[in-house]
mmCIF file of C-alpha atoms and ligand atoms in Angstrom:
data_model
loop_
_atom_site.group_PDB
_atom_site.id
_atom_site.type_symbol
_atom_site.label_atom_id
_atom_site.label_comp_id
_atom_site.label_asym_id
_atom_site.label_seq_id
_atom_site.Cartn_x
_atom_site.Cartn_y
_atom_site.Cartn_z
ATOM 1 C CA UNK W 138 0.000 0.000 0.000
ATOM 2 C CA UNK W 139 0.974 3.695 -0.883
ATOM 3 C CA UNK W 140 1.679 5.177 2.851
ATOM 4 C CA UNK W 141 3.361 8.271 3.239
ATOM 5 C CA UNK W 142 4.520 10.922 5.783
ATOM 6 C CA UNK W 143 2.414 13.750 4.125
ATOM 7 C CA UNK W 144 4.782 16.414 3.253
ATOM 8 C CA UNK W 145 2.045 17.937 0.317
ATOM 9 C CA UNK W 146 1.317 21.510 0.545
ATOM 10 C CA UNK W 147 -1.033 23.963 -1.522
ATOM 11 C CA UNK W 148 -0.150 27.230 -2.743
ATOM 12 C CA UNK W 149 -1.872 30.635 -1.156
ATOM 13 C CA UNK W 150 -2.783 33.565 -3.162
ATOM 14 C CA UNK W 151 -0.190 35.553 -1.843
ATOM 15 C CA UNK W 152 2.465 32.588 -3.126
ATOM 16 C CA UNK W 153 3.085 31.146 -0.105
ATOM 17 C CA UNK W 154 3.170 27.542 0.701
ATOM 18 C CA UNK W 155 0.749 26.215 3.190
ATOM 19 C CA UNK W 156 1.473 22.638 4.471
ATOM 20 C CA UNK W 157 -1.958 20.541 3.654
ATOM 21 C CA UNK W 158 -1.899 19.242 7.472
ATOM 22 C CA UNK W 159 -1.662 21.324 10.257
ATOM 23 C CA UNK W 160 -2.169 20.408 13.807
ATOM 24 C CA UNK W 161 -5.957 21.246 14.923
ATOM 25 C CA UNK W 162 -5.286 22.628 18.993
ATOM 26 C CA UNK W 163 -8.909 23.249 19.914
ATOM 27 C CA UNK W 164 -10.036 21.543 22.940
ATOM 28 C CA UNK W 165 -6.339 21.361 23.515
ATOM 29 C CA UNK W 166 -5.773 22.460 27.400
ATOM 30 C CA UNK W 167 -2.391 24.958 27.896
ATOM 31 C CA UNK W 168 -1.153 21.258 29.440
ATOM 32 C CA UNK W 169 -1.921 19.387 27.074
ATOM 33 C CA UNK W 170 -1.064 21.581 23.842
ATOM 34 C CA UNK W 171 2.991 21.882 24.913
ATOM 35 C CA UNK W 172 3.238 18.550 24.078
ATOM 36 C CA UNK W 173 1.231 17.658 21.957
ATOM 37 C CA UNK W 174 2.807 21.023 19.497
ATOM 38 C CA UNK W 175 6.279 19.106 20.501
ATOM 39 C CA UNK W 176 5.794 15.481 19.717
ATOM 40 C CA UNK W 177 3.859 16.898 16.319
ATOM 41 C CA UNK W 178 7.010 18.898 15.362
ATOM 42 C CA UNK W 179 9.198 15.997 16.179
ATOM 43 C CA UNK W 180 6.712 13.801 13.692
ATOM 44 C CA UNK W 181 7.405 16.168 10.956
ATOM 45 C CA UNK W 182 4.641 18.630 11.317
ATOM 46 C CA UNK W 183 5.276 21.868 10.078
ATOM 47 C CA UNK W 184 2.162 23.877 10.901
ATOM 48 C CA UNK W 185 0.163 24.543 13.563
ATOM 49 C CA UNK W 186 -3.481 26.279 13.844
ATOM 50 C CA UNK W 187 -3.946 27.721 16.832
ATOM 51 C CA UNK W 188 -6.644 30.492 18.624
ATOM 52 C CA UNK W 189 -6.729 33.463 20.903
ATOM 53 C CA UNK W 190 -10.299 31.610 22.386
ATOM 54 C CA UNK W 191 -8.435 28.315 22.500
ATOM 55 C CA UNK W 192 -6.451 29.874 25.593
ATOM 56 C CA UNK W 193 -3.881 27.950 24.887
ATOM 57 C CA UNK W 194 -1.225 30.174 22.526
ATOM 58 C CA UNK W 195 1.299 30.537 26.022
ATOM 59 C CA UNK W 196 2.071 26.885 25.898
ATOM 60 C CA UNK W 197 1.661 26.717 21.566
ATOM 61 C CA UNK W 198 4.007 29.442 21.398
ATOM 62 C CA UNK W 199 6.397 28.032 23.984
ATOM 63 C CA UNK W 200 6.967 24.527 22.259
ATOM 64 C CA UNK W 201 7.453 26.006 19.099
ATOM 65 C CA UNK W 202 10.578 27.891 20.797
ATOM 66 C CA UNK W 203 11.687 24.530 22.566
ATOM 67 C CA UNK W 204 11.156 22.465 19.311
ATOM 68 C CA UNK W 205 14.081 24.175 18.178
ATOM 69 C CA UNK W 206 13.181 23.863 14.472
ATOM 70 C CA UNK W 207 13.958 27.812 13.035
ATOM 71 C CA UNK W 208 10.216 30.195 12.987
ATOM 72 C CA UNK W 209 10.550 30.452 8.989
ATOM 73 C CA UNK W 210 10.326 26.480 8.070
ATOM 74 C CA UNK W 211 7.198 26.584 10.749
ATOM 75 C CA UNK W 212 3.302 27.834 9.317
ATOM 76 C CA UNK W 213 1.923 29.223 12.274
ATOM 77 C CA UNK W 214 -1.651 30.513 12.481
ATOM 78 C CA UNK W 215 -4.160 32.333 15.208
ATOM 79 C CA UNK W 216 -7.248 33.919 15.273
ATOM 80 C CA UNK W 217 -9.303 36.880 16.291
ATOM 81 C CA UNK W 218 -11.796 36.339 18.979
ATOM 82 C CA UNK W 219 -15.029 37.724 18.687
ATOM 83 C CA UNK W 220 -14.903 40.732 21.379
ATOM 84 C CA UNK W 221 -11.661 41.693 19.249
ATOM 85 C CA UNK W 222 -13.455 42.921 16.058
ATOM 86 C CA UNK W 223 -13.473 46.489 16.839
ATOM 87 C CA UNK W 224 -9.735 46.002 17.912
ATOM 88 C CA UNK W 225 -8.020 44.363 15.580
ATOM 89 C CA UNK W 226 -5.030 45.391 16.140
ATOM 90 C CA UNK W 227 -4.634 44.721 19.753
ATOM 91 C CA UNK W 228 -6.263 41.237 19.177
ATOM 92 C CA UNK W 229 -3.436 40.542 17.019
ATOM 93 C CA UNK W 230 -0.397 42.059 19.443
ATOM 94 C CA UNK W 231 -2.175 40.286 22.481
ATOM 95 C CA UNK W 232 -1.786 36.911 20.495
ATOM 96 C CA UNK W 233 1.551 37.444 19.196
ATOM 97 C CA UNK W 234 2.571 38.430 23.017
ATOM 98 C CA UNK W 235 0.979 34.974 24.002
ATOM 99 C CA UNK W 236 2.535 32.914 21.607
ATOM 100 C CA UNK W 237 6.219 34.756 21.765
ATOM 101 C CA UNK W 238 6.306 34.986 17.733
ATOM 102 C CA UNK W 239 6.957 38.171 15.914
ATOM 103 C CA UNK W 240 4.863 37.228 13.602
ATOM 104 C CA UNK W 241 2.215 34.883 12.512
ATOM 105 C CA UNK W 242 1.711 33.447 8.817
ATOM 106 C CA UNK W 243 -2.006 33.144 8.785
ATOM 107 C CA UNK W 244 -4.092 35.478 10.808
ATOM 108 C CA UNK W 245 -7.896 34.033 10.181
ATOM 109 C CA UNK W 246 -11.498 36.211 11.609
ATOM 110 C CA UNK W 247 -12.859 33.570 13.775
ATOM 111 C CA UNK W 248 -16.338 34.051 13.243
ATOM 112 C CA UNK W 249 -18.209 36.668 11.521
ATOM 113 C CA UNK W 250 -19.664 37.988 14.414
ATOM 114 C CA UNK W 251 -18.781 41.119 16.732
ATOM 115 C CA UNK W 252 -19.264 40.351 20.730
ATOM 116 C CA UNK W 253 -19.333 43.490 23.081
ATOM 117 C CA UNK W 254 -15.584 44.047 23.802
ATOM 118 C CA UNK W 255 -17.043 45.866 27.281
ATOM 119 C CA UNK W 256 -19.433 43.118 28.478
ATOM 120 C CA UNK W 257 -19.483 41.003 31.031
ATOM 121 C CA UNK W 258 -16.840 38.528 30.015
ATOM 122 C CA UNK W 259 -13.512 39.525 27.893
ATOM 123 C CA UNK W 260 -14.571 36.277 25.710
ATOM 124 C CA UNK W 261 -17.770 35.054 26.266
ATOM 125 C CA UNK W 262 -20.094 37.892 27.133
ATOM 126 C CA UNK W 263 -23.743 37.094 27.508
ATOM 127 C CA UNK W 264 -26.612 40.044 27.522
ATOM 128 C CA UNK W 265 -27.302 42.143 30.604
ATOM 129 C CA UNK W 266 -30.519 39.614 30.860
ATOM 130 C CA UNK W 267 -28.228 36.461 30.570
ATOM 131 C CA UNK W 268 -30.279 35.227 27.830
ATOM 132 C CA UNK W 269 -27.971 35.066 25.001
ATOM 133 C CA UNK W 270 -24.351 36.005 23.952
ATOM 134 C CA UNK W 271 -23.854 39.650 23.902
ATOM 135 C CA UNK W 272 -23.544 39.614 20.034
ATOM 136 C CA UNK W 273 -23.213 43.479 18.927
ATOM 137 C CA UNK W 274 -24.349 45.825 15.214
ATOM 138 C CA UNK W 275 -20.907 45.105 13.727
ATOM 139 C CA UNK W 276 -20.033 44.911 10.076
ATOM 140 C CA UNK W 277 -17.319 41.928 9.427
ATOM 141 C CA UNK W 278 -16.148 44.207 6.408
ATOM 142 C CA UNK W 279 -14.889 46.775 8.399
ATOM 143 C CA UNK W 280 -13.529 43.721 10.929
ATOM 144 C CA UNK W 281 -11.794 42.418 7.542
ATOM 145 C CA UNK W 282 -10.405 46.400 6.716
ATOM 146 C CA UNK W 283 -8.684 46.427 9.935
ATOM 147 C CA UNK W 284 -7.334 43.140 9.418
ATOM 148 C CA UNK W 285 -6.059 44.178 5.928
ATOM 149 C CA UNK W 286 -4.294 47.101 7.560
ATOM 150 C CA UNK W 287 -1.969 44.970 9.587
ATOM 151 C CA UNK W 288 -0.306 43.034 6.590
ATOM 152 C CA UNK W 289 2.193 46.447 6.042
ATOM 153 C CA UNK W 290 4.000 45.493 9.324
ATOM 154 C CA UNK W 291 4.468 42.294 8.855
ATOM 155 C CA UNK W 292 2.799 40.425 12.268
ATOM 156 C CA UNK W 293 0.775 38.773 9.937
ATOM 157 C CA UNK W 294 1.800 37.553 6.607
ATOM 158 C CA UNK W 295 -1.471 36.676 5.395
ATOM 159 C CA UNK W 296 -5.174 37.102 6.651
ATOM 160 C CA UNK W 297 -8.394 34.813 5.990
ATOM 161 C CA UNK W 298 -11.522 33.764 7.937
ATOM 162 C CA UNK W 299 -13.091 31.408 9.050
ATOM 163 C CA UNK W 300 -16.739 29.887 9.109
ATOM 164 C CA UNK W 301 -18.196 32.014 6.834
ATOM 165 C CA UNK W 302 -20.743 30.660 3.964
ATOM 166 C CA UNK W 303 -20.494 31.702 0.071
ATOM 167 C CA UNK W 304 -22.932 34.432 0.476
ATOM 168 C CA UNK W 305 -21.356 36.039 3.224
ATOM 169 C CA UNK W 306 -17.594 35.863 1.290
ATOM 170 C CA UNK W 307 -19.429 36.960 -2.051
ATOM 171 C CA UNK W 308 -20.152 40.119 0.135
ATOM 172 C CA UNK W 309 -16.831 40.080 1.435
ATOM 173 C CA UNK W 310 -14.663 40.412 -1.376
ATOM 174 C CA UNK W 311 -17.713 42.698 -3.708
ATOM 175 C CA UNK W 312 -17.215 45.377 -0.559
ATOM 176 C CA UNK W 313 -15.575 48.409 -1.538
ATOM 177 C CA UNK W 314 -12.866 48.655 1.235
ATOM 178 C CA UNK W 315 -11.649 44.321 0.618
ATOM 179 C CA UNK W 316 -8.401 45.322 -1.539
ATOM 180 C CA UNK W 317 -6.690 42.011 -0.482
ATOM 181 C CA UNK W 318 -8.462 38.389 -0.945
ATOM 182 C CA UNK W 319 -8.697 36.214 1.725
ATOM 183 C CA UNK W 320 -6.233 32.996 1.787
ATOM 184 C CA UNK W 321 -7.945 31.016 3.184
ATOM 185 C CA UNK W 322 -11.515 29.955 4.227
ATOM 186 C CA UNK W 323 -10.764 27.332 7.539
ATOM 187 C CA UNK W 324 -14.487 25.612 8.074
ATOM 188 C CA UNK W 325 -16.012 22.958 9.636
ATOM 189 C CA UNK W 326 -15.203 19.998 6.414
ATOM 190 C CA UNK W 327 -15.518 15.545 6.958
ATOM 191 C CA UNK W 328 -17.876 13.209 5.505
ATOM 192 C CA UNK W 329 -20.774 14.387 6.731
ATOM 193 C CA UNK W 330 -20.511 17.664 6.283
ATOM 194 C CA UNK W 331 -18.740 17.920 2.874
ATOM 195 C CA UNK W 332 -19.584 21.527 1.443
ATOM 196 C CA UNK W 333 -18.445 20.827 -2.161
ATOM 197 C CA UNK W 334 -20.297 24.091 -3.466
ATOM 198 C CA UNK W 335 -18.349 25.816 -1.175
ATOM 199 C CA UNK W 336 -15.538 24.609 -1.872
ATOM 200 C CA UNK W 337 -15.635 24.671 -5.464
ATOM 201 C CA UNK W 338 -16.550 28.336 -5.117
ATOM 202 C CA UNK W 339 -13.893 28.983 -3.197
ATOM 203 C CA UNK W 340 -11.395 27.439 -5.668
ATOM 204 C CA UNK W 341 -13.019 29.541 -8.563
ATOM 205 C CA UNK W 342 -11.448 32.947 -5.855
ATOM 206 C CA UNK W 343 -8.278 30.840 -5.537
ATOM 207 C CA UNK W 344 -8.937 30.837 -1.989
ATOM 208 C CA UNK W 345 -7.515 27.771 -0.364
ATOM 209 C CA UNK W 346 -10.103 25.722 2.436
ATOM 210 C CA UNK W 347 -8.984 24.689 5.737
ATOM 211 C CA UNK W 348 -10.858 21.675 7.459
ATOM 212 C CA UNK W 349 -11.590 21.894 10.784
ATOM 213 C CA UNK W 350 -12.851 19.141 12.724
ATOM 214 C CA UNK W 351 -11.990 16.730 9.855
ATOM 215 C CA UNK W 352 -12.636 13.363 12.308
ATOM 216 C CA UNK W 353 -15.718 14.840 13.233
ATOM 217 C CA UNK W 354 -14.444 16.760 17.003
ATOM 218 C CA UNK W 355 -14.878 15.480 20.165
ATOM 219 C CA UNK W 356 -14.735 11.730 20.593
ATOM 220 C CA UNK W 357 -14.130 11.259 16.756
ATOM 221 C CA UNK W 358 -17.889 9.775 16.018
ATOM 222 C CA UNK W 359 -16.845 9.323 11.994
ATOM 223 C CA UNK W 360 -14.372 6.733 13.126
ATOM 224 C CA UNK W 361 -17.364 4.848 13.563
ATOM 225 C CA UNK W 362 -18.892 4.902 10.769
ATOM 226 C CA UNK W 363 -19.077 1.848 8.247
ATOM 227 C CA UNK W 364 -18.095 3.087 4.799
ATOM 228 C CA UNK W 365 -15.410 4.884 6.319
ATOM 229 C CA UNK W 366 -14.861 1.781 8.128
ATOM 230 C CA UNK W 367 -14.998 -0.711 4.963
ATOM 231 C CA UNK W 368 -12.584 1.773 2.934
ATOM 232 C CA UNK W 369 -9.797 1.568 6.158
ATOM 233 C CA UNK W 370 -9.393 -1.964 5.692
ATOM 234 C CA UNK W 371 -9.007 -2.024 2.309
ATOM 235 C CA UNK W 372 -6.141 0.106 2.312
ATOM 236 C CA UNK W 373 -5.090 -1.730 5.537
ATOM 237 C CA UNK W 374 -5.170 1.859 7.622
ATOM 238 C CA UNK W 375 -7.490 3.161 10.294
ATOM 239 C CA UNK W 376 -10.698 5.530 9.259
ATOM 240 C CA UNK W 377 -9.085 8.297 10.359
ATOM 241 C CA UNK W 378 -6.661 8.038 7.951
ATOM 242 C CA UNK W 379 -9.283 7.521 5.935
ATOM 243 C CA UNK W 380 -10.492 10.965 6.539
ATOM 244 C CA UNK W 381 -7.455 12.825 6.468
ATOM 245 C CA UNK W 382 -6.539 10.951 3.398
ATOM 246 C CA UNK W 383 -9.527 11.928 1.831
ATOM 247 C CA UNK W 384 -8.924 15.928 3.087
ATOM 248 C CA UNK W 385 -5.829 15.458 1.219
ATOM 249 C CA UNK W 386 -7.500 14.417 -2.117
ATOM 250 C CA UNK W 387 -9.785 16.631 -2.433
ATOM 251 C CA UNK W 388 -7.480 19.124 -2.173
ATOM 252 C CA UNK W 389 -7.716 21.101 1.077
ATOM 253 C CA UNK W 390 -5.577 21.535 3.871
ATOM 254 C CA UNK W 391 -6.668 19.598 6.852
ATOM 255 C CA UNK W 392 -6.222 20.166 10.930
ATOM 256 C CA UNK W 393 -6.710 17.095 12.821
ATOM 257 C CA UNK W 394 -6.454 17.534 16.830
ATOM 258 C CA UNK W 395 -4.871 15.428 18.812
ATOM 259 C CA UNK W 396 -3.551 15.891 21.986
ATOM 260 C CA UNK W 397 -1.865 12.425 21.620
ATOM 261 C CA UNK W 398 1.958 11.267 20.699
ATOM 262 C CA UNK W 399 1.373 8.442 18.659
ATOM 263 C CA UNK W 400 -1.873 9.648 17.214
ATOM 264 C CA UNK W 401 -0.355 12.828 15.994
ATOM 265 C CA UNK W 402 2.367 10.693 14.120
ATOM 266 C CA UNK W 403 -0.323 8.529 12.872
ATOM 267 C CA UNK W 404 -2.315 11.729 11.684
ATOM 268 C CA UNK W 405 0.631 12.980 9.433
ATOM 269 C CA UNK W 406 0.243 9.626 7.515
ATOM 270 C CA UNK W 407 -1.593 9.028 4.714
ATOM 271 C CA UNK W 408 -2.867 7.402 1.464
ATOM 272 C CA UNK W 409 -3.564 8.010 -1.734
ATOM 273 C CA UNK W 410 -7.389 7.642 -1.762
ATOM 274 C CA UNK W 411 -8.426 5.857 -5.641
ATOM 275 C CA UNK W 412 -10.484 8.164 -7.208
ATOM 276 C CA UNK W 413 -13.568 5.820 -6.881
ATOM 277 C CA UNK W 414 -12.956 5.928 -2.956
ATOM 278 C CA UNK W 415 -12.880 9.402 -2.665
ATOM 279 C CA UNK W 416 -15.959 10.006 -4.875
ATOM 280 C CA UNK W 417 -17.913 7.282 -2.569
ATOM 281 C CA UNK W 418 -16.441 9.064 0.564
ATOM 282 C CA UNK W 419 -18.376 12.332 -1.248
ATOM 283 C CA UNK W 420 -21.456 10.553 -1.338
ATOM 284 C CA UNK W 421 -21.861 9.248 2.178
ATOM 285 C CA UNK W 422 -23.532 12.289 4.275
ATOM 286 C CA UNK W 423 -25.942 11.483 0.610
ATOM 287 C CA UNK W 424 -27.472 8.482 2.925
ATOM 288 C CA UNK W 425 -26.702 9.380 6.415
ATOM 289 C CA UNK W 426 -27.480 12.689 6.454
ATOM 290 C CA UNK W 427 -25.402 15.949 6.569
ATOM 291 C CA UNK W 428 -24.418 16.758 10.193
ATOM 292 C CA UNK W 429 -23.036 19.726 11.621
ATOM 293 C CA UNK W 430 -20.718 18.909 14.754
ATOM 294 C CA UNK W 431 -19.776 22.589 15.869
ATOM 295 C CA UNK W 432 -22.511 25.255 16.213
ATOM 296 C CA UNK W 433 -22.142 27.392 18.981
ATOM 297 C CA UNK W 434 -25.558 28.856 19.908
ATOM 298 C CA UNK W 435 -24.595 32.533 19.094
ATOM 299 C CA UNK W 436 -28.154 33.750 19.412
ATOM 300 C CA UNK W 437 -27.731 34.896 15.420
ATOM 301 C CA UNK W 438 -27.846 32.463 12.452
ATOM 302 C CA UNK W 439 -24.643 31.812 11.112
ATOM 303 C CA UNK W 440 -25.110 28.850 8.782
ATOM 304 C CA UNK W 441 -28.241 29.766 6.930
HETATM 305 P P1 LIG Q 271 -7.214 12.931 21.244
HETATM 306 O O1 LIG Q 271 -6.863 14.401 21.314
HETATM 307 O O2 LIG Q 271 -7.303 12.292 22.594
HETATM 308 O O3 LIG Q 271 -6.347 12.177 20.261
HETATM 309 P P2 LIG Q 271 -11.144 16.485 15.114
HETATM 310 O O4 LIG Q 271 -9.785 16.571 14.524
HETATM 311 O O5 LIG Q 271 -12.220 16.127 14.160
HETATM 312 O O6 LIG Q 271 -11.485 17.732 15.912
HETATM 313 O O7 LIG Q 271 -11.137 15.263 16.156
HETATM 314 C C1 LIG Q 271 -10.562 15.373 17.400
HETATM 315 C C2 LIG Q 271 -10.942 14.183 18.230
HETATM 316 O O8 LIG Q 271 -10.455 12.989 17.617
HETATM 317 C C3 LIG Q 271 -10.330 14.242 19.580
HETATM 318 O O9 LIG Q 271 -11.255 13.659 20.493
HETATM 319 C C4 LIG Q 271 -9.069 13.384 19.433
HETATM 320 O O10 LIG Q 271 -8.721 12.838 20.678
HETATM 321 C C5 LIG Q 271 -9.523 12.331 18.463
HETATM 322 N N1 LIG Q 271 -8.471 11.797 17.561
HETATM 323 C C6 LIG Q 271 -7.544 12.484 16.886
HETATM 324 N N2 LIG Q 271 -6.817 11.674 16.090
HETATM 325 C C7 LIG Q 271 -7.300 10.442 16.259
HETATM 326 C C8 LIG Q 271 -6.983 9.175 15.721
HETATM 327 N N3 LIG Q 271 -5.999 9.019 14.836
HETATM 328 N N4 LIG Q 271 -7.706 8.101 16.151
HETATM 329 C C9 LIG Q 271 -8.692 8.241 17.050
HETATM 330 N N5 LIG Q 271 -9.061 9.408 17.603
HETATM 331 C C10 LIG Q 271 -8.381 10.507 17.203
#
């Protein structure tokens, strides 16, 4: 069989190189994450996605220093938490403070959603009433103009976002003020949740898609599931190399977490999915039914 240690990137828009997996840190305690970042560096991992929310870029930024391996062979990226977006800039230096980096290559808008930077919480803020999250009137254009400002200094060497749908990155990039294109799109993407319109959208912007949550989050549930299952023995490798593998082949870059040595190295190996395998891998959430693992209950729609 055709194993490899997956060394494959994809190329941004701004000509940068983007390795096609990255370890996925959310859920990752501060604890947890230093090793985790270490043992993944020492497998051959060369990027990491991190997140101010994950409160966890101390210990990210730290094992990045102790790996030793020099910041400009490394892809490192964070994000900008929701009470941040009408302070962009100090979102960005509090992150870069965390994580001990000068600078970070991928600087991705969270969520396209403004939370009251003066509520009751510095993260999660909920309404004076309690009864939902203190979402706020808040443009993500104008989020996305700050965010465009900081590329002349060089903290960030290229910006995106993150779990926003076609209409809302149609809006995006027709706004007057977007000047630069996002990089990157980083969304929720596995078998049940393919999104192959927005993906092929995205590819028609040349805007490369991340997948989050590619083994389906917490407790894995797509490791369970029997196509997936069938497929993993006929290449002789576990469904979650099934899933990555299939990440891979369709051409996006893909951020399993793991806070585990030897499923980290695992997770950095993969196979080259047939083209009939991949295509049935497309059609499962056909039968099973799309599913959406990670919705946080904003109080505003998100995902149409
Ligand atoms: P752990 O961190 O203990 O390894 P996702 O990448 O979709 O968010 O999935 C993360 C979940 O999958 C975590 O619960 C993680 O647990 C688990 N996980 C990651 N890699 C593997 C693997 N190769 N086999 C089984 N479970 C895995």
């Amino acid at each position: 069989m055709n194993f490899n240690r997956s060394t494959a990137s994809l190329k941004l828009n701004t000509g940068v190189s983007i390795p096609q997996i990255g370890l996925g840190t959310w859920q990752s305690t501060e604890d947890e994450v230093y090793g985790a970042v270490l043992a993944a560096i020492k497998a051959g991992y060369r990027h990491i996605d991190t997140a101010a929310i994950y409160q966890n870029e101390t210990a990210v930024g730290k094992a990045i220093k102790d790996s030793g391996i020099p910041r400009e062979e490394l892809f490192v990226t964070t994000k900008l938490w929701c009470t941040y977006h009408t302070r962009v800039q100090q979102g960005l230096d509090e992150s870069l403070e965390r994580l001990g980096l000068e600078y970070v290559d991928l600087y991705l808008m969270h969520w396209p959603l403004a939370m009251n930077s003066n509520g009751s919480d510095n993260w999660f803020p909920f309404k004076s009433d309690g009864s939902t999250r203190d979402v706020i009137e808040w443009d993500y254009v104008k989020t996305y103009e700050s965010m465009q400002e900081l590329l002349p200094s060089g903290k960030v060497k290229a910006i995106g976002i993150s779990n926003f749908t076609e209409e809302k990155i149609e809006r995006l990039l027709n706004s007057e003020t977007t000047k630069v294109k996002p990089a990157c799109l980083q969304i929720e993407l596995h078998p049940l949740l393919p999104q192959q319109k927005l993906i092929d959208y995205c590819k028609s912007k040349d805007i490369v898609v991340e997948a989050y949550s590619p083994l389906g989050s917490t407790g894995a549930p797509l490791l369970k599931n029997e196509k997936l299952i069938k497929i993993a023995e006929k290449y002789g490798v576990s469904p979650a190399t099934i899933c990555i593998s299939w990440a891979i082949w369709r051409g996006t870059v893909v951020l399993p977490k793991s806070v585990s040595s030897a499923r980290i190295e695992s997770n950095l190996v993969v196979v080259k999915l047939d083209d009939e395998d991949g295509e049935q891998i497309n059609t499962i959430h056909e039968t099973e039914g799309v599913q959406r693992f990670v919705s946080p209950k904003w109080g505003v729609v998100i995902f149409d």
